[in-house]
């Protein structure tokens, strides 16, 4: 579990293909501030993707990328020299900020526009057009709600369900702390929608399905509605009393 508060920006210094599964081994350097308490097997979110540390030294750490990670994230597009957002897994004694971030990237989005607004930076992102995954994620994107972009917890300023786009604003402090401010139109970012929203949406959808099919608690509700309708029809003389 993570918070979406980026601790450090590291640099990709090595990208080696795996012979076994089509994945890669990546090495990130200039990472000493997040390696003081590191152990093999620890989780570090890299651009929002929860990855397992396989090796490390005082300045660098290695992780493996499986095909699923390559399909879901922008990590496969990284080249040596690219910088990435990093956050260690949440510790029990840590003050909690941001929002609950799982480190399970849902999809990628493309930067559609980027422009300064006073000392802030406004960005709009385009989700993959009309895919089942996009349609399932849109209910969890709401103005003033949370979204995780390349691992950073950010506030949504606008959502256009029809265009399947969403927008955020970076204050000056965030521009200094995140790799997002150095990206350009057309670049891809990792997106994880608010997990709480996903759970609520699923629970509501399941409840509505039960009502529609008349099963579970929905059957009791359906019976109550039928009795009310029948009573009204009898009072109006549509049905015999």
C-alpha angles and dihedrals in degrees: 000000000000138000103221091241104128113226102186146354115234131186128236108237102166137028116183123177117232117232094210111055108006093259132120140238111225128195120202120194138187085053103123096123091065097040101064092099098023125140132182106268095033120133123241122179109227111192085340098308115119106232131177120238109235098174136002144170134185094293110019144039136199129221135177125234117211123201091258090057091048091052095048102040144044092243092101089063094057118115129194109284096033117130123226138194114248134194130171119228115277114272121217093240095048122110106247119237134157109028139289106297119182098192089234104128112217099196144319127264131198124235104247099178138000126185139154121252109191103302092338131085122225120204132184122198131203118217119212103285118263097328118153088246093053092048090051092051099047095078089061093054110084132158110270089014126117129271130171115225116186087337097310121122106230137171119244113235097182140006125193108193093184095052090035092229134128135191139212137180127226117210118214093264092053091048089060095047103042135065088219092082091062095052125098140215110293095030119124126236133192115250129200115175121214107288092209089059091051092052093048092047091051093048092050092046091051091050091051091049090053090052092049095050095037095237131135116350088345089069091060091049092047091051091050092051091048091053092050092049091048092050092051092048091050091050090052092048095245089119124035115259 
